[in-house]
Tab-separated table of N, CA and C in Angstrom:
chain	number	residue	atom	x	y	z
A	1231	MET	N	0.842	-1.167	0.000
A	1231	MET	CA	0.000	0.000	0.000
A	1231	MET	C	0.890	1.233	0.000
A	1232	GLY	N	0.570	2.201	-0.817
A	1232	GLY	CA	1.402	3.386	-0.973
A	1232	GLY	C	1.171	4.410	0.118
A	1233	SER	N	2.102	5.314	0.223
A	1233	SER	CA	2.030	6.373	1.219
A	1233	SER	C	1.323	7.589	0.618
A	1234	ARG	N	0.591	8.307	1.426
A	1234	ARG	CA	-0.123	9.487	0.946
A	1234	ARG	C	0.642	10.768	1.246
A	1235	GLY	N	1.842	10.687	1.680
A	1235	GLY	CA	2.630	11.876	1.949
A	1235	GLY	C	2.989	11.981	3.410
A	1236	PRO	N	3.707	13.017	3.756
A	1236	PRO	CA	4.158	13.153	5.147
A	1236	PRO	C	2.999	13.485	6.079
A	1237	LEU	N	3.201	13.152	7.339
A	1237	LEU	CA	2.199	13.488	8.349
A	1237	LEU	C	2.157	15.003	8.531
A	1238	PRO	N	0.979	15.561	8.795
A	1238	PRO	CA	0.904	17.009	8.977
A	1238	PRO	C	1.661	17.463	10.213
A	1239	LYS	N	2.241	18.630	10.132
A	1239	LYS	CA	2.974	19.199	11.261
A	1239	LYS	C	1.980	19.810	12.240
A	1240	PRO	N	2.316	19.781	13.527
A	1240	PRO	CA	1.424	20.420	14.499
A	1240	PRO	C	1.280	21.913	14.183
A	1241	GLY	N	0.087	22.422	14.358
A	1241	GLY	CA	-0.151	23.843	14.108
A	1241	GLY	C	-0.293	24.196	12.643
A	1242	SER	N	-0.560	23.191	11.789
A	1242	SER	CA	-0.661	23.490	10.367
A	1242	SER	C	-2.098	23.493	9.864
A	1243	SER	N	-3.056	23.335	10.764
A	1243	SER	CA	-4.443	23.320	10.318
A	1243	SER	C	-4.871	24.727	9.923
A	1244	GLU	N	-6.008	24.838	9.268
A	1244	GLU	CA	-6.496	26.132	8.800
A	1244	GLU	C	-6.655	27.115	9.960
A	1245	SER	N	-7.198	26.662	11.079
A	1245	SER	CA	-7.422	27.593	12.181
A	1245	SER	C	-6.116	28.008	12.828
A	1246	GLU	N	-5.121	27.132	12.857
A	1246	GLU	CA	-3.848	27.492	13.448
A	1246	GLU	C	-3.102	28.510	12.604
A	1247	ARG	N	-3.315	28.503	11.286
A	1247	ARG	CA	-2.646	29.458	10.407
A	1247	ARG	C	-3.420	30.763	10.297
A	1248	GLY	N	-4.528	30.862	11.020
A	1248	GLY	CA	-5.286	32.105	11.015
A	1248	GLY	C	-6.169	32.266	9.804
A	1249	ARG	N	-6.615	31.183	9.209
A	1249	ARG	CA	-7.476	31.296	8.031
A	1249	ARG	C	-8.934	31.017	8.357
A	1250	ASN	N	-9.276	30.968	9.603
A	1250	ASN	CA	-10.678	30.741	9.936
A	1250	ASN	C	-11.455	32.050	9.819
A	1251	THR	N	-12.755	31.952	9.908
A	1251	THR	CA	-13.596	33.125	9.667
A	1251	THR	C	-13.465	34.165	10.770
A	1252	ALA	N	-13.035	33.768	11.955
A	1252	ALA	CA	-12.916	34.748	13.034
A	1252	ALA	C	-11.869	35.799	12.703
A	1253	ASN	N	-10.864	35.438	11.958
A	1253	ASN	CA	-9.822	36.397	11.618
A	1253	ASN	C	-10.167	37.235	10.397
A	1254	ARG	N	-11.250	36.935	9.714
A	1254	ARG	CA	-11.640	37.686	8.526
A	1254	ARG	C	-12.754	38.674	8.811
A	1255	ARG	N	-13.119	38.854	10.045
A	1255	ARG	CA	-14.205	39.767	10.365
A	1255	ARG	C	-13.787	41.193	10.057
A	1256	THR	N	-14.708	41.939	9.516
A	1256	THR	CA	-14.415	43.329	9.184
A	1256	THR	C	-14.667	44.202	10.398
A	1257	LYS	N	-13.995	45.300	10.437
A	1257	LYS	CA	-14.165	46.252	11.528
A	1257	LYS	C	-15.268	47.236	11.168
A	1258	ILE	N	-16.093	47.579	12.137
A	1258	ILE	CA	-17.158	48.541	11.926
A	1258	ILE	C	-16.580	49.936	12.089
A	1259	ASP	N	-16.865	50.788	11.130
A	1259	ASP	CA	-16.439	52.178	11.222
A	1259	ASP	C	-17.357	52.873	12.218
A	1260	PRO	N	-16.818	53.387	13.337
A	1260	PRO	CA	-17.689	53.983	14.353
A	1260	PRO	C	-18.404	55.244	13.868
A	1261	GLU	N	-17.892	55.888	12.824
A	1261	GLU	CA	-18.520	57.108	12.330
A	1261	GLU	C	-19.513	56.851	11.201
A	1262	ALA	N	-19.644	55.602	10.774
A	1262	ALA	CA	-20.564	55.275	9.677
A	1262	ALA	C	-22.010	55.402	10.162
A	1263	THR	N	-22.868	55.846	9.265
A	1263	THR	CA	-24.294	55.966	9.587
A	1263	THR	C	-25.090	55.073	8.652
A	1264	LEU	N	-26.278	54.746	9.086
A	1264	LEU	CA	-27.163	53.899	8.295
A	1264	LEU	C	-27.486	54.582	6.973
A	1265	PRO	N	-27.240	53.909	5.835
A	1265	PRO	CA	-27.595	54.516	4.548
A	1265	PRO	C	-29.102	54.770	4.475
A	1266	LYS	N	-29.463	55.895	3.876
A	1266	LYS	CA	-30.879	56.240	3.753
A	1266	LYS	C	-31.518	55.463	2.617
A	1267	CYS	N	-32.806	55.245	2.768
A	1267	CYS	CA	-33.572	54.548	1.738
A	1267	CYS	C	-33.612	55.408	0.485
A	1268	PRO	N	-33.122	54.889	-0.656
A	1268	PRO	CA	-33.132	55.701	-1.872
A	1268	PRO	C	-34.549	55.970	-2.356
A	1269	GLY	N	-34.728	57.106	-2.978
A	1269	GLY	CA	-36.047	57.498	-3.454
A	1269	GLY	C	-36.485	56.785	-4.717
A	1270	ASP	N	-35.573	56.082	-5.388
A	1270	ASP	CA	-35.939	55.449	-6.652
A	1270	ASP	C	-36.430	54.011	-6.483
A	1271	LEU	N	-36.731	53.598	-5.263
A	1271	LEU	CA	-37.310	52.261	-5.089
A	1271	LEU	C	-38.708	52.269	-5.706
A	1272	PRO	N	-39.073	51.208	-6.433
A	1272	PRO	CA	-40.268	51.262	-7.273
A	1272	PRO	C	-41.600	51.372	-6.549
A	1273	ASP	N	-41.752	50.682	-5.425
A	1273	ASP	CA	-43.071	50.691	-4.791
A	1273	ASP	C	-42.955	50.433	-3.305
A	1274	ASP	N	-44.111	50.284	-2.657
A	1274	ASP	CA	-44.135	50.107	-1.210
A	1274	ASP	C	-43.487	48.810	-0.764
A	1275	ALA	N	-43.583	47.744	-1.561
A	1275	ALA	CA	-42.989	46.466	-1.167
A	1275	ALA	C	-41.475	46.589	-1.054
A	1276	ALA	N	-40.850	47.279	-1.993
A	1276	ALA	CA	-39.401	47.456	-1.953
A	1276	ALA	C	-38.999	48.342	-0.779
A	1277	LYS	N	-39.776	49.380	-0.516
A	1277	LYS	CA	-39.469	50.273	0.604
A	1277	LYS	C	-39.650	49.564	1.939
A	1278	ARG	N	-40.702	48.745	2.039
A	1278	ARG	CA	-40.901	47.974	3.275
A	1278	ARG	C	-39.751	47.003	3.489
A	1279	PHE	N	-39.266	46.371	2.410
A	1279	PHE	CA	-38.155	45.438	2.522
A	1279	PHE	C	-36.905	46.177	3.012
A	1280	TRP	N	-36.653	47.357	2.469
A	1280	TRP	CA	-35.498	48.152	2.903
A	1280	TRP	C	-35.607	48.465	4.396
A	1281	LYS	N	-36.780	48.985	4.807
A	1281	LYS	CA	-36.956	49.386	6.206
A	1281	LYS	C	-36.891	48.193	7.154
A	1282	GLN	N	-37.323	47.044	6.680
A	1282	GLN	CA	-37.342	45.852	7.526
A	1282	GLN	C	-35.941	45.279	7.740
A	1283	HIS	N	-35.062	45.359	6.746
A	1283	HIS	CA	-33.784	44.654	6.826
A	1283	HIS	C	-32.551	45.544	6.891
A	1284	ALA	N	-32.620	46.779	6.431
A	1284	ALA	CA	-31.419	47.607	6.322
A	1284	ALA	C	-30.759	47.865	7.676
A	1285	LYS	N	-31.541	48.148	8.693
A	1285	LYS	CA	-30.958	48.479	9.998
A	1285	LYS	C	-30.195	47.306	10.590
A	1286	SER	N	-30.774	46.121	10.563
A	1286	SER	CA	-30.083	44.969	11.154
A	1286	SER	C	-28.834	44.601	10.351
A	1287	LEU	N	-28.904	44.727	9.020
A	1287	LEU	CA	-27.715	44.443	8.213
A	1287	LEU	C	-26.623	45.471	8.468
A	1288	PHE	N	-26.990	46.717	8.649
A	1288	PHE	CA	-26.013	47.762	8.942
A	1288	PHE	C	-25.354	47.516	10.298
A	1289	GLU	N	-26.149	47.142	11.291
A	1289	GLU	CA	-25.604	46.896	12.623
A	1289	GLU	C	-24.630	45.722	12.634
A	1290	LYS	N	-24.840	44.757	11.753
A	1290	LYS	CA	-23.930	43.614	11.663
A	1290	LYS	C	-22.700	43.931	10.808
A	1291	GLY	N	-22.716	45.065	10.138
A	1291	GLY	CA	-21.596	45.444	9.289
A	1291	GLY	C	-21.690	44.887	7.887
A	1292	TRP	N	-22.857	44.387	7.492
A	1292	TRP	CA	-23.033	43.770	6.172
A	1292	TRP	C	-23.619	44.729	5.154
A	1293	LEU	N	-24.031	45.918	5.582
A	1293	LEU	CA	-24.569	46.922	4.664
A	1293	LEU	C	-23.768	48.200	4.864
A	1294	THR	N	-22.918	48.496	3.916
A	1294	THR	CA	-22.099	49.698	3.931
A	1294	THR	C	-22.522	50.579	2.758
A	1295	PRO	N	-22.049	51.815	2.706
A	1295	PRO	CA	-22.403	52.654	1.554
A	1295	PRO	C	-22.009	52.023	0.211
A	1296	GLN	N	-20.948	51.227	0.194
A	1296	GLN	CA	-20.545	50.558	-1.045
A	1296	GLN	C	-21.522	49.452	-1.441
A	1297	ASP	N	-22.268	48.912	-0.479
A	1297	ASP	CA	-23.178	47.806	-0.737
A	1297	ASP	C	-24.588	48.261	-1.112
A	1298	VAL	N	-24.861	49.547	-1.026
A	1298	VAL	CA	-26.211	50.056	-1.253
A	1298	VAL	C	-26.756	49.688	-2.634
A	1299	PRO	N	-25.990	49.837	-3.735
A	1299	PRO	CA	-26.562	49.461	-5.039
A	1299	PRO	C	-26.995	47.994	-5.121
A	1300	ALA	N	-26.220	47.095	-4.534
A	1300	ALA	CA	-26.604	45.675	-4.551
A	1300	ALA	C	-27.842	45.452	-3.690
A	1301	PHE	N	-27.935	46.156	-2.552
A	1301	PHE	CA	-29.101	45.993	-1.696
A	1301	PHE	C	-30.342	46.588	-2.352
A	1302	VAL	N	-30.176	47.681	-3.102
A	1302	VAL	CA	-31.303	48.249	-3.856
A	1302	VAL	C	-31.786	47.239	-4.884
A	1303	ARG	N	-30.857	46.552	-5.541
A	1303	ARG	CA	-31.234	45.506	-6.513
A	1303	ARG	C	-32.017	44.387	-5.815
A	1304	LEU	N	-31.604	44.036	-4.602
A	1304	LEU	CA	-32.324	43.023	-3.825
A	1304	LEU	C	-33.737	43.502	-3.505
A	1305	CYS	N	-33.892	44.772	-3.159
A	1305	CYS	CA	-35.225	45.332	-2.885
A	1305	CYS	C	-36.087	45.325	-4.145
A	1306	HIS	N	-35.494	45.670	-5.287
A	1306	HIS	CA	-36.224	45.628	-6.559
A	1306	HIS	C	-36.694	44.197	-6.853
A	1307	THR	N	-35.818	43.252	-6.632
A	1307	THR	CA	-36.160	41.855	-6.904
A	1307	THR	C	-37.285	41.386	-5.995
A	1308	TRP	N	-37.252	41.798	-4.723
A	1308	TRP	CA	-38.338	41.453	-3.799
A	1308	TRP	C	-39.661	42.037	-4.292
A	1309	SER	N	-39.609	43.277	-4.769
A	1309	SER	CA	-40.811	43.919	-5.295
A	1309	SER	C	-41.366	43.153	-6.494
A	1310	GLN	N	-40.485	42.708	-7.385
A	1310	GLN	CA	-40.924	41.917	-8.534
A	1310	GLN	C	-41.564	40.605	-8.096
A	1311	LEU	N	-40.979	39.967	-7.077
A	1311	LEU	CA	-41.568	38.721	-6.568
A	1311	LEU	C	-42.968	38.959	-6.025
A	1312	CYS	N	-43.146	40.043	-5.306
A	1312	CYS	CA	-44.476	40.356	-4.765
A	1312	CYS	C	-45.488	40.586	-5.880
A	1313	GLU	N	-45.073	41.309	-6.920
A	1313	GLU	CA	-45.968	41.549	-8.057
A	1313	GLU	C	-46.334	40.246	-8.760
A	1314	LEU	N	-45.353	39.388	-8.988
A	1314	LEU	CA	-45.614	38.117	-9.671
A	1314	LEU	C	-46.498	37.210	-8.825
A	1315	ASP	N	-46.290	37.216	-7.510
A	1315	ASP	CA	-47.149	36.419	-6.634
A	1315	ASP	C	-48.596	36.886	-6.719
A	1316	GLN	N	-48.791	38.204	-6.728
A	1316	GLN	CA	-50.150	38.744	-6.820
A	1316	GLN	C	-50.786	38.400	-8.165
A	1317	LYS	N	-50.002	38.501	-9.238
A	1317	LYS	CA	-50.524	38.178	-10.573
A	1317	LYS	C	-50.936	36.708	-10.651
A	1318	LEU	N	-50.098	35.820	-10.116
A	1318	LEU	CA	-50.431	34.389	-10.133
A	1318	LEU	C	-51.621	34.086	-9.237
A	1319	LYS	N	-51.750	34.828	-8.142
A	1319	LYS	CA	-52.902	34.632	-7.262
A	1319	LYS	C	-54.189	35.062	-7.960
A	1320	ASP	N	-54.121	36.167	-8.693
A	1320	ASP	CA	-55.308	36.680	-9.384
A	1320	ASP	C	-55.681	35.849	-10.612
A	1321	GLU	N	-54.680	35.453	-11.415
A	1321	GLU	CA	-54.950	34.811	-12.699
A	1321	GLU	C	-54.799	33.289	-12.684
A	1322	GLY	N	-54.226	32.745	-11.630
A	1322	GLY	CA	-54.047	31.300	-11.562
A	1322	GLY	C	-52.707	30.861	-12.128
A	1323	LEU	N	-52.346	29.613	-11.860
A	1323	LEU	CA	-51.054	29.090	-12.287
A	1323	LEU	C	-51.045	28.597	-13.732
A	1324	THR	N	-52.221	28.444	-14.316
A	1324	THR	CA	-52.296	27.942	-15.694
A	1324	THR	C	-53.119	28.886	-16.558
A	1325	THR	N	-52.875	28.806	-17.858
A	1325	THR	CA	-53.672	29.558	-18.834
A	1325	THR	C	-54.145	28.582	-19.903
A	1326	VAL	N	-55.232	28.910	-20.533
A	1326	VAL	CA	-55.775	28.084	-21.615
A	1326	VAL	C	-55.666	28.883	-22.908
A	1327	SER	N	-55.007	28.290	-23.898
A	1327	SER	CA	-54.833	28.989	-25.172
A	1327	SER	C	-56.137	28.968	-25.969
A	1328	SER	N	-56.148	29.674	-27.100
A	1328	SER	CA	-57.349	29.741	-27.938
A	1328	SER	C	-57.679	28.373	-28.543
A	1329	THR	N	-56.692	27.491	-28.631
A	1329	THR	CA	-56.940	26.142	-29.157
A	1329	THR	C	-57.353	25.166	-28.068
A	1330	GLY	N	-57.392	25.628	-26.810
A	1330	GLY	CA	-57.843	24.776	-25.723
A	1330	GLY	C	-56.719	24.055	-24.987
A	1331	VAL	N	-55.483	24.394	-25.273
A	1331	VAL	CA	-54.353	23.747	-24.605
A	1331	VAL	C	-54.073	24.466	-23.285
A	1332	CYS	N	-53.988	23.669	-22.235
A	1332	CYS	CA	-53.704	24.223	-20.910
A	1332	CYS	C	-52.178	24.243	-20.706
A	1333	ARG	N	-51.657	25.408	-20.346
A	1333	ARG	CA	-50.214	25.576	-20.141
A	1333	ARG	C	-49.961	26.338	-18.848
A	1334	ALA	N	-48.725	26.261	-18.411
A	1334	ALA	CA	-48.334	27.033	-17.232
A	1334	ALA	C	-48.370	28.517	-17.565
A	1335	HIS	N	-48.758	29.294	-16.601
A	1335	HIS	CA	-48.818	30.746	-16.784
A	1335	HIS	C	-47.399	31.261	-17.048
A	1336	PRO	N	-47.212	32.177	-17.983
A	1336	PRO	CA	-45.872	32.715	-18.258
A	1336	PRO	C	-45.232	33.378	-17.036
A	1337	ALA	N	-46.050	33.920	-16.165
A	1337	ALA	CA	-45.511	34.559	-14.959
A	1337	ALA	C	-44.909	33.534	-14.001
A	1338	ALA	N	-45.326	32.273	-14.097
A	1338	ALA	CA	-44.783	31.241	-13.214
A	1338	ALA	C	-43.304	31.003	-13.484
A	1339	SER	N	-42.924	30.915	-14.750
A	1339	SER	CA	-41.503	30.705	-15.058
A	1339	SER	C	-40.698	31.962	-14.763
A	1340	LEU	N	-41.296	33.116	-14.966
A	1340	LEU	CA	-40.622	34.368	-14.635
A	1340	LEU	C	-40.404	34.468	-13.131
A	1341	ARG	N	-41.374	33.987	-12.362
A	1341	ARG	CA	-41.229	34.010	-10.904
A	1341	ARG	C	-40.104	33.094	-10.448
A	1342	VAL	N	-39.970	31.937	-11.068
A	1342	VAL	CA	-38.895	31.009	-10.707
A	1342	VAL	C	-37.525	31.650	-10.934
A	1343	SER	N	-37.343	32.295	-12.083
A	1343	SER	CA	-36.050	32.922	-12.362
A	1343	SER	C	-35.805	34.132	-11.451
A	1344	THR	N	-36.849	34.872	-11.127
A	1344	THR	CA	-36.700	36.013	-10.220
A	1344	THR	C	-36.363	35.541	-8.816
A	1345	GLU	N	-36.972	34.436	-8.409
A	1345	GLU	CA	-36.674	33.907	-7.080
A	1345	GLU	C	-35.225	33.430	-6.986
A	1346	LYS	N	-34.706	32.827	-8.042
A	1346	LYS	CA	-33.301	32.415	-8.051
A	1346	LYS	C	-32.386	33.623	-7.905
A	1347	GLN	N	-32.724	34.694	-8.607
A	1347	GLN	CA	-31.933	35.923	-8.510
A	1347	GLN	C	-32.021	36.497	-7.098
A	1348	PHE	N	-33.213	36.482	-6.512
A	1348	PHE	CA	-33.389	37.001	-5.155
A	1348	PHE	C	-32.566	36.186	-4.153
A	1349	LEU	N	-32.621	34.870	-4.269
A	1349	LEU	CA	-31.873	34.030	-3.335
A	1349	LEU	C	-30.369	34.235	-3.481
A	1350	ALA	N	-29.888	34.389	-4.702
A	1350	ALA	CA	-28.460	34.623	-4.911
A	1350	ALA	C	-28.032	35.953	-4.291
A	1351	LEU	N	-28.855	36.989	-4.442
A	1351	LEU	CA	-28.520	38.283	-3.842
A	1351	LEU	C	-28.636	38.239	-2.320
A	1352	SER	N	-29.622	37.533	-1.808
A	1352	SER	CA	-29.799	37.493	-0.351
A	1352	SER	C	-28.651	36.760	0.333
A	1353	VAL	N	-28.042	35.804	-0.352
A	1353	VAL	CA	-26.887	35.104	0.220
A	1353	VAL	C	-25.734	36.078	0.422
A	1354	GLN	N	-25.580	37.044	-0.475
A	1354	GLN	CA	-24.500	38.016	-0.351
A	1354	GLN	C	-24.647	38.897	0.886
A	1355	PHE	N	-25.854	39.031	1.390
A	1355	PHE	CA	-26.082	39.847	2.575
A	1355	PHE	C	-26.316	39.000	3.829
A	1356	GLY	N	-26.005	37.715	3.761
A	1356	GLY	CA	-26.149	36.858	4.931
A	1356	GLY	C	-27.582	36.660	5.353
A	1357	MET	N	-28.509	36.620	4.398
A	1357	MET	CA	-29.917	36.514	4.732
A	1357	MET	C	-30.459	35.100	4.601
A	1358	SER	N	-29.584	34.127	4.406
A	1358	SER	CA	-30.010	32.730	4.402
A	1358	SER	C	-29.303	32.026	5.559
A	1359	PRO	N	-29.856	30.927	6.062
A	1359	PRO	CA	-29.233	30.260	7.211
A	1359	PRO	C	-27.786	29.838	6.960
A	1360	THR	N	-27.494	29.299	5.785
A	1360	THR	CA	-26.123	28.858	5.538
A	1360	THR	C	-25.179	30.032	5.331
A	1361	SER	N	-25.651	31.100	4.714
A	1361	SER	CA	-24.755	32.240	4.507
A	1361	SER	C	-24.451	32.954	5.819
A	1362	ARG	N	-25.372	32.928	6.782
A	1362	ARG	CA	-25.085	33.528	8.088
A	1362	ARG	C	-23.973	32.787	8.794
A	1363	GLN	N	-23.849	31.490	8.556
A	1363	GLN	CA	-22.775	30.721	9.178
A	1363	GLN	C	-21.429	31.037	8.538
A	1364	ARG	N	-21.428	31.325	7.240
A	1364	ARG	CA	-20.170	31.574	6.544
A	1364	ARG	C	-19.681	32.998	6.689
A	1365	VAL	N	-20.589	33.960	6.821
A	1365	VAL	CA	-20.202	35.360	6.880
A	1365	VAL	C	-20.314	35.817	8.326
A	1366	PRO	N	-19.188	36.014	9.004
A	1366	PRO	CA	-19.272	36.452	10.396
A	1366	PRO	C	-19.649	37.913	10.481
A	1367	PRO	N	-20.340	38.310	11.556
A	1367	PRO	CA	-20.663	39.727	11.710
A	1367	PRO	C	-19.404	40.528	11.993
A	1368	ALA	N	-19.447	41.805	11.677
A	1368	ALA	CA	-18.306	42.671	11.940
A	1368	ALA	C	-18.188	42.906	13.436
A	1369	GLU	N	-16.980	43.207	13.870
A	1369	GLU	CA	-16.741	43.422	15.288
A	1369	GLU	C	-15.975	44.712	15.497
A	1370	ASN	N	-16.141	45.277	16.680
A	1370	ASN	CA	-15.389	46.474	17.047
A	1370	ASN	C	-14.064	46.121	17.712
A	1371	VAL	N	-13.926	44.896	18.170
A	1371	VAL	CA	-12.720	44.478	18.890
A	1371	VAL	C	-12.007	43.394	18.102
A	1372	GLU	N	-10.795	43.108	18.524
A	1372	GLU	CA	-10.046	42.029	17.890
A	1372	GLU	C	-10.770	40.711	18.137
A	1373	PRO	N	-10.880	39.847	17.136
A	1373	PRO	CA	-11.610	38.590	17.304
A	1373	PRO	C	-10.851	37.608	18.190
A	1374	VAL	N	-11.617	36.802	18.890
A	1374	VAL	CA	-11.043	35.739	19.694
A	1374	VAL	C	-10.882	34.524	18.799
A	1375	ARG	N	-9.768	33.843	18.889
A	1375	ARG	CA	-9.556	32.670	18.047
A	1375	ARG	C	-10.609	31.622	18.384
A	1376	MET	N	-11.088	30.942	17.368
A	1376	MET	CA	-12.167	29.980	17.551
A	1376	MET	C	-11.754	28.857	18.499
A	1377	ARG	N	-10.497	28.445	18.443
A	1377	ARG	CA	-10.039	27.340	19.285
A	1377	ARG	C	-10.156	27.743	20.750
A	1378	ARG	N	-9.741	28.948	21.091
A	1378	ARG	CA	-9.807	29.407	22.474
A	1378	ARG	C	-11.253	29.568	22.929
A	1379	GLN	N	-12.078	30.082	22.063
A	1379	GLN	CA	-13.480	30.256	22.403
A	1379	GLN	C	-14.135	28.901	22.652
A	1380	ARG	N	-13.825	27.915	21.808
A	1380	ARG	CA	-14.378	26.582	21.967
A	1380	ARG	C	-13.897	25.971	23.294
A	1381	ASP	N	-12.629	26.196	23.651
A	1381	ASP	CA	-12.109	25.669	24.910
A	1381	ASP	C	-12.820	26.287	26.104
A	1382	LEU	N	-13.094	27.588	26.046
A	1382	LEU	CA	-13.802	28.244	27.137
A	1382	LEU	C	-15.218	27.726	27.282
A	1383	GLU	N	-15.891	27.487	26.151
A	1383	GLU	CA	-17.266	26.997	26.199
A	1383	GLU	C	-17.336	25.593	26.779
A	1384	THR	N	-16.385	24.730	26.440
A	1384	THR	CA	-16.425	23.363	26.967
A	1384	THR	C	-15.987	23.296	28.410
A	1385	LYS	N	-15.174	24.238	28.861
A	1385	LYS	CA	-14.680	24.216	30.232
A	1385	LYS	C	-15.809	24.455	31.218
A	1386	TYR	N	-16.774	25.299	30.858
A	1386	TYR	CA	-17.820	25.686	31.795
A	1386	TYR	C	-19.129	24.926	31.590
A	1387	LEU	N	-19.129	23.881	30.795
A	1387	LEU	CA	-20.365	23.112	30.586
A	1387	LEU	C	-20.601	22.102	31.659
């Protein structure tokens, strides 16, 4: 049986080399203020989405002035989803052509593609369960190494 290479050296794991997520946390600028809701949001659904999520994302350090255009796009996409949901609710999921063929409503496929776009954008802002695990919140202080934090948690259990 062949060898797979040398044994790893102590302290060579990802966390020991400082490549874990705790060391990648961004610092919050203490003078930064919450970006204002832009006036070009299309309707009430987009504005409600902004007001509902912008403050918490800003407090976590995930919404900065540089991120506003992407977050506006996310609000636009949410607004489109709301419109498509209402259209499908009013008109139904299927349509009947003039020849009598029953087909899926065109808005249904448009909604699927819009939802994919919304989910992809929401991951960038840590708005899905898995993305919240990968993107650590910003901190004002130096991060504690995960190994030390884990040791403290197990010591007092």
